[in-house]
Short mmCIF file of C-alpha atoms and ligand atoms in Angstrom, two decimals:
data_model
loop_
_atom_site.label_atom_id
_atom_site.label_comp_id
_atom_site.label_asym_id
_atom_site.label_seq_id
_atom_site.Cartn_x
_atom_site.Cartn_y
_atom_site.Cartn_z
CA UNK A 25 0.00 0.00 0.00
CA UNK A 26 0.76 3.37 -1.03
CA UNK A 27 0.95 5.71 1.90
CA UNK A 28 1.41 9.80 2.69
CA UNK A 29 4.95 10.64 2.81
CA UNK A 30 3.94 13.59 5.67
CA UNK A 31 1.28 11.56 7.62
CA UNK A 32 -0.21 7.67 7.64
CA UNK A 33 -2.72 7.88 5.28
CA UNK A 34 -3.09 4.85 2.31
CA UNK A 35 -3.99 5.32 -0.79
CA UNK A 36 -6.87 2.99 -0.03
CA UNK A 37 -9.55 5.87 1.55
CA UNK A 38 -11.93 6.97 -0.65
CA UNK A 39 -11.65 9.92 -2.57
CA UNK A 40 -8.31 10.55 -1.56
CA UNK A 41 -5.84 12.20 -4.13
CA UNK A 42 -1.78 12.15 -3.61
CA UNK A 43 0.45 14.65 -5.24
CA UNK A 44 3.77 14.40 -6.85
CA UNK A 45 5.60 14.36 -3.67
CA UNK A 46 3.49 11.57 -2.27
CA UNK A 47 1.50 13.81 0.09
CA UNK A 48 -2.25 13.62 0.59
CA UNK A 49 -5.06 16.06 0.22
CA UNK A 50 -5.21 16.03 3.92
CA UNK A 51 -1.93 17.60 3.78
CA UNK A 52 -1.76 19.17 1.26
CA UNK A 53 -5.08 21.22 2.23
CA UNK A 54 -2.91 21.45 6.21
CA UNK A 55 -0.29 23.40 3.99
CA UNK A 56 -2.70 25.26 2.50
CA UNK A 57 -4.15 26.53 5.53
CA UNK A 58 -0.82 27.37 6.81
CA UNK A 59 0.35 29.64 3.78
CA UNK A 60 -2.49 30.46 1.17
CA UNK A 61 -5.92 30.47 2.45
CA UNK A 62 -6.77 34.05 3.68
CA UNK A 63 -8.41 33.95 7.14
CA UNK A 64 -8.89 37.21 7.45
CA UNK A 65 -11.54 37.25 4.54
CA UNK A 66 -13.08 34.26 5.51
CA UNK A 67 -14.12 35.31 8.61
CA UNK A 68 -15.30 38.27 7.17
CA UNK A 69 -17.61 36.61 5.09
CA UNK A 70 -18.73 34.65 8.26
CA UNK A 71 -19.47 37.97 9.97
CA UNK A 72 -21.35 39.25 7.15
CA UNK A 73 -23.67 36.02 6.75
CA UNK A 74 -23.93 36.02 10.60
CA UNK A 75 -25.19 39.57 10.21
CA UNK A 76 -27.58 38.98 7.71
CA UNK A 77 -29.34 35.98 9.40
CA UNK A 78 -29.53 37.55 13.11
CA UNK A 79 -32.86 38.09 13.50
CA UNK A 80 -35.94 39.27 16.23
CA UNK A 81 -37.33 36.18 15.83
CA UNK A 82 -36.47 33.42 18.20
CA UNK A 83 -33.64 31.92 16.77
CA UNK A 84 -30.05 32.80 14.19
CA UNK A 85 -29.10 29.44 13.35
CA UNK A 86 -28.47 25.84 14.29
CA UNK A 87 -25.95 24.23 15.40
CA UNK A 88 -25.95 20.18 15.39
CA UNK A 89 -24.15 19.04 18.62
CA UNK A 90 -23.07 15.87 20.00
CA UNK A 91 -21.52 16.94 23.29
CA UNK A 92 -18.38 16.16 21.99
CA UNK A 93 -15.31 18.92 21.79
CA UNK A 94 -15.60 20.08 18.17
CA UNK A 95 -19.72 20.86 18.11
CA UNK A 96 -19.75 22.19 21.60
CA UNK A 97 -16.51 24.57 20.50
CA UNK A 98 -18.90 25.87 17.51
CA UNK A 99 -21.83 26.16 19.56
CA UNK A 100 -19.32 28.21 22.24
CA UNK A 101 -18.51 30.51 19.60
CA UNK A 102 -21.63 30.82 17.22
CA UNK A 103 -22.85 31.97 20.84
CA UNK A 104 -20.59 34.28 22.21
CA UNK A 105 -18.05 35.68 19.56
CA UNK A 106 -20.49 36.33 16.58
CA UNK A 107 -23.53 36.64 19.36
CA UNK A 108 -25.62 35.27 17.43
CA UNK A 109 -28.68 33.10 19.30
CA UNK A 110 -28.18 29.10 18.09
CA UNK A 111 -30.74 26.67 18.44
CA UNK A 112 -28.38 23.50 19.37
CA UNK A 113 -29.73 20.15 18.08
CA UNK A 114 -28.67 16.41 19.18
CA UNK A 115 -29.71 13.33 17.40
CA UNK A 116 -29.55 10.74 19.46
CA UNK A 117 -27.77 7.62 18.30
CA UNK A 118 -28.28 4.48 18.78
CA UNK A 119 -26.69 2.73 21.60
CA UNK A 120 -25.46 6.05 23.36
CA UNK A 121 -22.02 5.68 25.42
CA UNK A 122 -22.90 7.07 29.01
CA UNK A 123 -19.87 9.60 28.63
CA UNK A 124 -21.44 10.83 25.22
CA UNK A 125 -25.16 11.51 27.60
CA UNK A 126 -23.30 13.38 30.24
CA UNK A 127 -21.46 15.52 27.59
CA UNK A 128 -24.60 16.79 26.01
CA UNK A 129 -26.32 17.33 29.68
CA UNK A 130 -23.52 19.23 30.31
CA UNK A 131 -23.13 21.14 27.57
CA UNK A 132 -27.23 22.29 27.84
CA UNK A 133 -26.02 23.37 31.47
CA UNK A 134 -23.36 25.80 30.61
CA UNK A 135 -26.31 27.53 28.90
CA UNK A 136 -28.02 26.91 25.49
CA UNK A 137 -31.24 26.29 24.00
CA UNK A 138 -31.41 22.73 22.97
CA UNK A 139 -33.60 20.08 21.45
CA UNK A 140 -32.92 16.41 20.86
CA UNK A 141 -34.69 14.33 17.99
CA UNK A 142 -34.70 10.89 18.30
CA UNK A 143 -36.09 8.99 15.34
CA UNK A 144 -37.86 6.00 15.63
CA UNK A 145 -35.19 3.41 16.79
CA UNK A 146 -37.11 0.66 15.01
CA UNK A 147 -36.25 2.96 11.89
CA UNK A 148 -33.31 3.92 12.63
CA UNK A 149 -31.90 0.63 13.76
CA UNK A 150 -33.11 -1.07 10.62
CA UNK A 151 -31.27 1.11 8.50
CA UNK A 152 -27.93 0.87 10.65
CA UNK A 153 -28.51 -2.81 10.14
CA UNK A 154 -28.80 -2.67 6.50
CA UNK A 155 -25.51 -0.47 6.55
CA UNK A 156 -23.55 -2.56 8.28
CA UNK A 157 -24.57 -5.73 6.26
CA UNK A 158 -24.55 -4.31 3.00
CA UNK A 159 -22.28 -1.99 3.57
CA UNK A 160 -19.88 -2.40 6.44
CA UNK A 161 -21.40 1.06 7.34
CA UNK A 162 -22.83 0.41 10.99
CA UNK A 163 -23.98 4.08 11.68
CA UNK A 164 -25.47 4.63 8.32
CA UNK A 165 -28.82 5.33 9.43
CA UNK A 166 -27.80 7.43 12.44
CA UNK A 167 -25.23 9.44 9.48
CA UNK A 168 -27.88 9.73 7.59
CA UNK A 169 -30.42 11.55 10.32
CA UNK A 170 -27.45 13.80 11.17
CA UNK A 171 -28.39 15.07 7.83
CA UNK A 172 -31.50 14.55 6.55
CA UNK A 173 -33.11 15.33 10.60
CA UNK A 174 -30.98 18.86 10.78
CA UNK A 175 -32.35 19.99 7.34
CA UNK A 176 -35.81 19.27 8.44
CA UNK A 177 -35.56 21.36 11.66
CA UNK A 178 -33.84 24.15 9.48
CA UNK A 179 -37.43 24.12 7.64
CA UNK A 180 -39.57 23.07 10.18
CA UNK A 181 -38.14 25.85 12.36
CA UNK A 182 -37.37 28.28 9.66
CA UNK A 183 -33.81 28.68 10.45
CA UNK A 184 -32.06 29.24 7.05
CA UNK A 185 -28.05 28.82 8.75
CA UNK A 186 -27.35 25.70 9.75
CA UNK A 187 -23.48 25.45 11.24
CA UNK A 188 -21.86 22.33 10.79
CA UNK A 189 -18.42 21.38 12.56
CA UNK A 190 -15.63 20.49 9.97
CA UNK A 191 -15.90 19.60 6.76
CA UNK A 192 -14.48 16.47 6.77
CA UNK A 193 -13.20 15.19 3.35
CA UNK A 194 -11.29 18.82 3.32
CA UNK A 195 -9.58 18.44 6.73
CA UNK A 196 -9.07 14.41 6.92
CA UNK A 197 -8.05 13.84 2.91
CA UNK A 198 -11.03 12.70 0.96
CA UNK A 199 -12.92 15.26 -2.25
CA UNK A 200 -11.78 18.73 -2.86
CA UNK A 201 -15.13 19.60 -3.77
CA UNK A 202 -15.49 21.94 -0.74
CA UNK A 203 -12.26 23.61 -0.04
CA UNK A 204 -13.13 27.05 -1.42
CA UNK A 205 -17.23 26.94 -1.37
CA UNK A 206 -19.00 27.80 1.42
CA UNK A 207 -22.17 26.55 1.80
CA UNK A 208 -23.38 22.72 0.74
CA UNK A 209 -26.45 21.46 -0.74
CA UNK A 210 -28.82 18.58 -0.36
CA UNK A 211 -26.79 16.86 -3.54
CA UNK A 212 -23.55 17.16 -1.82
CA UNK A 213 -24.48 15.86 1.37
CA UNK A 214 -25.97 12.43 -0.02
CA UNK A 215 -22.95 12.43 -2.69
CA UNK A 216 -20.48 13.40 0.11
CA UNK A 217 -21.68 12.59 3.41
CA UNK A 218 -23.67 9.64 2.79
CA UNK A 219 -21.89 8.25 0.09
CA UNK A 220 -24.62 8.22 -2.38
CA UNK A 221 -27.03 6.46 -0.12
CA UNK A 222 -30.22 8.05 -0.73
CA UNK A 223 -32.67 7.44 1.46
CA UNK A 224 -35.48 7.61 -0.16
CA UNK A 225 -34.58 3.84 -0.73
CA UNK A 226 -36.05 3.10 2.19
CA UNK A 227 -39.20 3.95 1.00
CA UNK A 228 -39.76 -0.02 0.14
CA UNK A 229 -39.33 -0.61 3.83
CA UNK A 230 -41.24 2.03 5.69
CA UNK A 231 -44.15 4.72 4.64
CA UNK A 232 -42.93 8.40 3.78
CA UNK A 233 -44.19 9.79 7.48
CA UNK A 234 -42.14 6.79 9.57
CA UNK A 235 -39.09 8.55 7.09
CA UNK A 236 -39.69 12.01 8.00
CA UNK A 237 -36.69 12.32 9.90
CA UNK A 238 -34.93 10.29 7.86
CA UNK A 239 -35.38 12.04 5.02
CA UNK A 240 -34.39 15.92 3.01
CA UNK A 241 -37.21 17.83 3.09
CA UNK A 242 -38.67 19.02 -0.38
CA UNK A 243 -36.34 20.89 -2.82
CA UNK A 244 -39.21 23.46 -2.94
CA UNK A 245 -39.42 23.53 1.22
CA UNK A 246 -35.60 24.48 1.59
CA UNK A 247 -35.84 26.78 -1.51
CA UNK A 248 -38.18 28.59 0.40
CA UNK A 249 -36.64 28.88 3.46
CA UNK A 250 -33.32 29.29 2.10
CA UNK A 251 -31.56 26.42 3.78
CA UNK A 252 -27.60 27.28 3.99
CA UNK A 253 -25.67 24.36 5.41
CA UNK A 254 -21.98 25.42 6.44
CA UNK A 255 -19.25 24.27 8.24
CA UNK A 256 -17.36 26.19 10.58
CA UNK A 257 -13.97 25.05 9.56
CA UNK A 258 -14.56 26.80 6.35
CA UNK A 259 -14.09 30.15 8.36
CA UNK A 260 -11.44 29.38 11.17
CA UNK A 261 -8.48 27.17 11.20
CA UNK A 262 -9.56 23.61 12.55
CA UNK A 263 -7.59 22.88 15.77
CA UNK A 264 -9.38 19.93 17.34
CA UNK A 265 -7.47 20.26 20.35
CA UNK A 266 -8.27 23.48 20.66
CA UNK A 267 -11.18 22.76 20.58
CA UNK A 268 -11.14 20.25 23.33
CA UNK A 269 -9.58 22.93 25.76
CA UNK A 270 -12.46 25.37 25.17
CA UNK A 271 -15.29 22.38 25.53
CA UNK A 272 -13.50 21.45 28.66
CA UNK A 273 -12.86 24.97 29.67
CA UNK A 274 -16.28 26.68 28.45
CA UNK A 275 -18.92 23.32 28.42
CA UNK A 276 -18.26 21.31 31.34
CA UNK A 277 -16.87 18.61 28.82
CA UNK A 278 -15.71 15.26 30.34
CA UNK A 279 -13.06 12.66 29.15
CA UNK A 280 -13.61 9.11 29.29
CA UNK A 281 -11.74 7.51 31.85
CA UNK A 282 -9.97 4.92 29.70
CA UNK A 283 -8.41 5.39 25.82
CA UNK A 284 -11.13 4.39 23.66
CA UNK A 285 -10.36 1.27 21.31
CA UNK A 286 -8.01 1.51 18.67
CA UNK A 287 -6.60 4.96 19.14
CA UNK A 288 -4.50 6.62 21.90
CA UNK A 289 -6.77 9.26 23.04
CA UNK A 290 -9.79 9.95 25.10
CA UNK A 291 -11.94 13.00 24.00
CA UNK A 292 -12.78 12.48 20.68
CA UNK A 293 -15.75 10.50 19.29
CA UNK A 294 -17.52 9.27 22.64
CA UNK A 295 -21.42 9.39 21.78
CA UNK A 296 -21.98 6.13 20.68
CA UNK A 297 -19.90 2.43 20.79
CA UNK A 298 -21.19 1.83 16.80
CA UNK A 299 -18.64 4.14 16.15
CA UNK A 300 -15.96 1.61 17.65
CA UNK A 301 -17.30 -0.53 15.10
CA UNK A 302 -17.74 1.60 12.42
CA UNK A 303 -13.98 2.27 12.62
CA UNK A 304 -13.20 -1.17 12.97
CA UNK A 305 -14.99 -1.57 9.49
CA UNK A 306 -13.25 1.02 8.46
CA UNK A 307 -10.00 -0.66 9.30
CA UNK A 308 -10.87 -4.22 8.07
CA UNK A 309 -12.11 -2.44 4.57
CA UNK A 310 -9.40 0.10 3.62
CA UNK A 311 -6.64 -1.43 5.88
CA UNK A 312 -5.98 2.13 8.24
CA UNK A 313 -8.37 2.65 11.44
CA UNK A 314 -8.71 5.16 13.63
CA UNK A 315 -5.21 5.74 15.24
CA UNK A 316 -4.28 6.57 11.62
CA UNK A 317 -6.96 8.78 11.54
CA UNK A 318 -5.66 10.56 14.60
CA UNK A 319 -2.47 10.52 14.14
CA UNK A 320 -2.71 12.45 10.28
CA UNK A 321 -4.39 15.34 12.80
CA UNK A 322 -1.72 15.02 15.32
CA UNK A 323 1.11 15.16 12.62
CA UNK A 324 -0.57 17.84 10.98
CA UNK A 325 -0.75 20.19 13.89
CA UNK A 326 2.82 19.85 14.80
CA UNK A 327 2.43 17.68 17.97
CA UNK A 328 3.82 14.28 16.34
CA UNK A 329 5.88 13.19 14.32
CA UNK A 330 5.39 10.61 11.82
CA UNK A 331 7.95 8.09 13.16
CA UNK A 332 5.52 8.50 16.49
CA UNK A 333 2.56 8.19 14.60
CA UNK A 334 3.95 5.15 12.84
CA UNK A 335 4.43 3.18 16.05
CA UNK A 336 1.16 4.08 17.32
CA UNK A 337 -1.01 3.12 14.15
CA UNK A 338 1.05 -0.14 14.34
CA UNK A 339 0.28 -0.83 17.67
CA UNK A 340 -3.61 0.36 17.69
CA UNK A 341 -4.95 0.68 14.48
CA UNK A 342 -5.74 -3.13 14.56
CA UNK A 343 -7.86 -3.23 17.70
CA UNK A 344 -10.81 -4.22 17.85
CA UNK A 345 -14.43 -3.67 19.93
CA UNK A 346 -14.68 -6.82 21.35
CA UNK A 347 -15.91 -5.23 24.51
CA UNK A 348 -19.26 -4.37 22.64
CA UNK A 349 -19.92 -6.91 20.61
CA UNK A 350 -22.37 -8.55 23.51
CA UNK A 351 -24.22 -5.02 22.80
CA UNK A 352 -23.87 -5.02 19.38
CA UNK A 353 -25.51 -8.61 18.55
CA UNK A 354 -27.93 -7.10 20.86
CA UNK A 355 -28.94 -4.07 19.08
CA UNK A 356 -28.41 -5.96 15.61
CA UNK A 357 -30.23 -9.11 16.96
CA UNK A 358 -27.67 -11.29 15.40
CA UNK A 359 -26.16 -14.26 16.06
CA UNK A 360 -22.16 -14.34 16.92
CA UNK A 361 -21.22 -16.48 13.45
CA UNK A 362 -24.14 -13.86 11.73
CA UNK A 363 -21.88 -10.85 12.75
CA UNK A 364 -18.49 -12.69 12.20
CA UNK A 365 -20.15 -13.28 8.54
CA UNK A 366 -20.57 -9.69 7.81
CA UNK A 367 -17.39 -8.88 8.92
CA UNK A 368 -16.00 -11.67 6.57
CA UNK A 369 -17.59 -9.81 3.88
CA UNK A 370 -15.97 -6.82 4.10
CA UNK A 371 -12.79 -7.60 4.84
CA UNK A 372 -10.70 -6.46 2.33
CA UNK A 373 -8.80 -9.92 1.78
CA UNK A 374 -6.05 -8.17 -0.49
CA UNK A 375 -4.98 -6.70 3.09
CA UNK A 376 -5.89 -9.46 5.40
CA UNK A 377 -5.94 -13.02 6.09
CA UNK A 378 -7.85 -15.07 8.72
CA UNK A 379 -5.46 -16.35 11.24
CA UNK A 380 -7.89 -18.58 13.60
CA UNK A 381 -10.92 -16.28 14.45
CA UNK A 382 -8.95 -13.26 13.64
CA UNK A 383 -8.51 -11.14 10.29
CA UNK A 384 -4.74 -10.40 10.53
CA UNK A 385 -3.34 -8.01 7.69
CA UNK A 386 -0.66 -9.01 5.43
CA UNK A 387 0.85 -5.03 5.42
CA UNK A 388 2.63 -3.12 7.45
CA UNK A 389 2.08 0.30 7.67
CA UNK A 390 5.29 2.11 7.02
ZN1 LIG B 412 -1.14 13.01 4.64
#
């Protein structure tokens, strides 16, 4: 495998570009930030949208939040630098980590309007389940409400902004598309966010109302409200960490006690154990998990270097969630061998080969 020659991203993530110098759009966007992108303007233009969509009315825009660091640090400053009145918003996803509950009860408490949707679990399970057997994608229905249900609040409410936290395939090395635009649209997110599962697929499953949250609301319905989905990283250098000291400072956020599986750290990513296993998917399909994943932001900010990361992602990246799977086969109401079996199917067996009951790989990171 291919890898960055500046972090440990393979050539194997989707949508990922290299350039001549072996260095991946992760990076290369990193450098970017660091020499050509002019802040200054940027947040100018965030000021001047912020100015045109405070209102009388009740609220300026929403803000999707988890409890975790990054959407509590936008939510922070949506608040209190560009005073602007946010209307925070948690999906709830299936099973919720304890830490992940406490993080968003404390983040109400250090003062913010809030409201939680929680789609119907039967529905939303259902499509996590077909994710994660179709797809190896075990959050896909949750993923897909993160969307779909914050779009529908933006009309139901009538709150055109909508502020987002960072725009992913720009800061972790996946599409260009959204380095120098702004705002995103309903086509994007699916394309993007979702990987081009629509779901109005679902429709053979379950009637149009069980979808509502499930599902973008008309083209006409946003049109009219003039939904604008952003993401805050377009306007302010992403620092995750510094993001984590204002949560903690600023939002009463709380670490779990213990490193989470497969990484080294433990503040990032604590709402829900599917995401252990979505990473672990991750992992067996595209052969780098989520130490790599954390290490590219570590190496990128200055605080690692790659030999470091190199270590780590050997050591980690292969870890698995065996502590959930009990809840897992729960939630999925599977069988052990049933969940082994999906896991055997999307195993990328170019990368790995089953030593006993394990998937081993046959690469090294280097
Ligand atoms: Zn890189």
């Amino acid at each position: 495998m291919k890898y960055c020659t500046s972090c440990l991203m393979p050539e194997t993530r989707p949508r990922i570009t290299f350039d001549e110098q072996g260095v991946c759009s992760a990076c290369t966007w990193a450098q970017e930030k660091r020499e050509s992108i002019d802040w200054n303007e940027r947040w100018a233009l965030l000021e001047s949208l912020c100015d045109a969509q405070r209102s009388s009315r009740g609220f300026d825009c929403i803000v999707p939040v988890s409890g975790g660091k990054d959407s509590s640090y936008v939510a922070y400053m949506m608040k209190h630098r560009m005073r602007m009145h946010p209307l925070c918003v948690t999906i709830r996803p299936g099973l919720a980590l304890p830490i992940g509950e406490k993080n968003v009860l404390n983040f109400i408490e250090s003062g913010y309007d809030h409201i939680e949707i929680t789609p119907d679990p039967r529905v939303t399970r259902t499509i996590n389940k077909i994710g994660f057997v179709e797809a190896g994608r075990p959050l896909l229905g949750w993923m897909t409400a993160v969307q779909t249900a914050i779009f529908r609040v933006s009309v139901q409410f009538k709150i055109p902004l909508i502020m987002f936290g960072e725009e992913g395939e720009t800061e972790y090395g996946g599409t260009k598309k959204l380095r120098h635009q702004h705002y995103y649209d309903a086509e994007d997110s699916v394309q993007i966010y979702l990987s081009g599962h629509d779901p109005q697929k679902y429709r053979s499953l379950f009637s149009e109302k069980e979808l509502y949250w499930l599902t973008y609301p008309s083209a006409e319905d946003m049109r009219d409200v003039g939904v604008s989905a952003a993401h805050w990283s377009y306007f302010e250098n992403w620092d995750p960490y510094e993001h984590y000291l204002v949560a903690k400072d600023k939002c009463g956020l709380q670490e779990h006690s213990e490193r989470s599986s497969g990484t080294y750290n433990n503040f990032a990513q604590t709402d829900t154990s599917l995401y252990n296993l979505h990473v672990y998917l991750m992992y067996l399909k595209f052969g780098f998990g989520r130490c790599t994943q954390d290490v590219g932001i570590d190496i990128r900010r200055g605080a690692m270097s790659r030999k470091q990361g190199l270590a780590l992602v050997r050591k980690l990246d292969r870890e698995d969630p065996e502590i959930y799977i009990p809840q897992y086969l729960d939630y999925f109401g599977m069988k052990r061998d049933e969940f082994d079996a999906v896991l055997d199917r999307h195993v990328n067996k170019a990368l790995f080969r089953k030593v006993g009951a394990r998937w081993e790989p046959t690469f090294e990171p280097r």
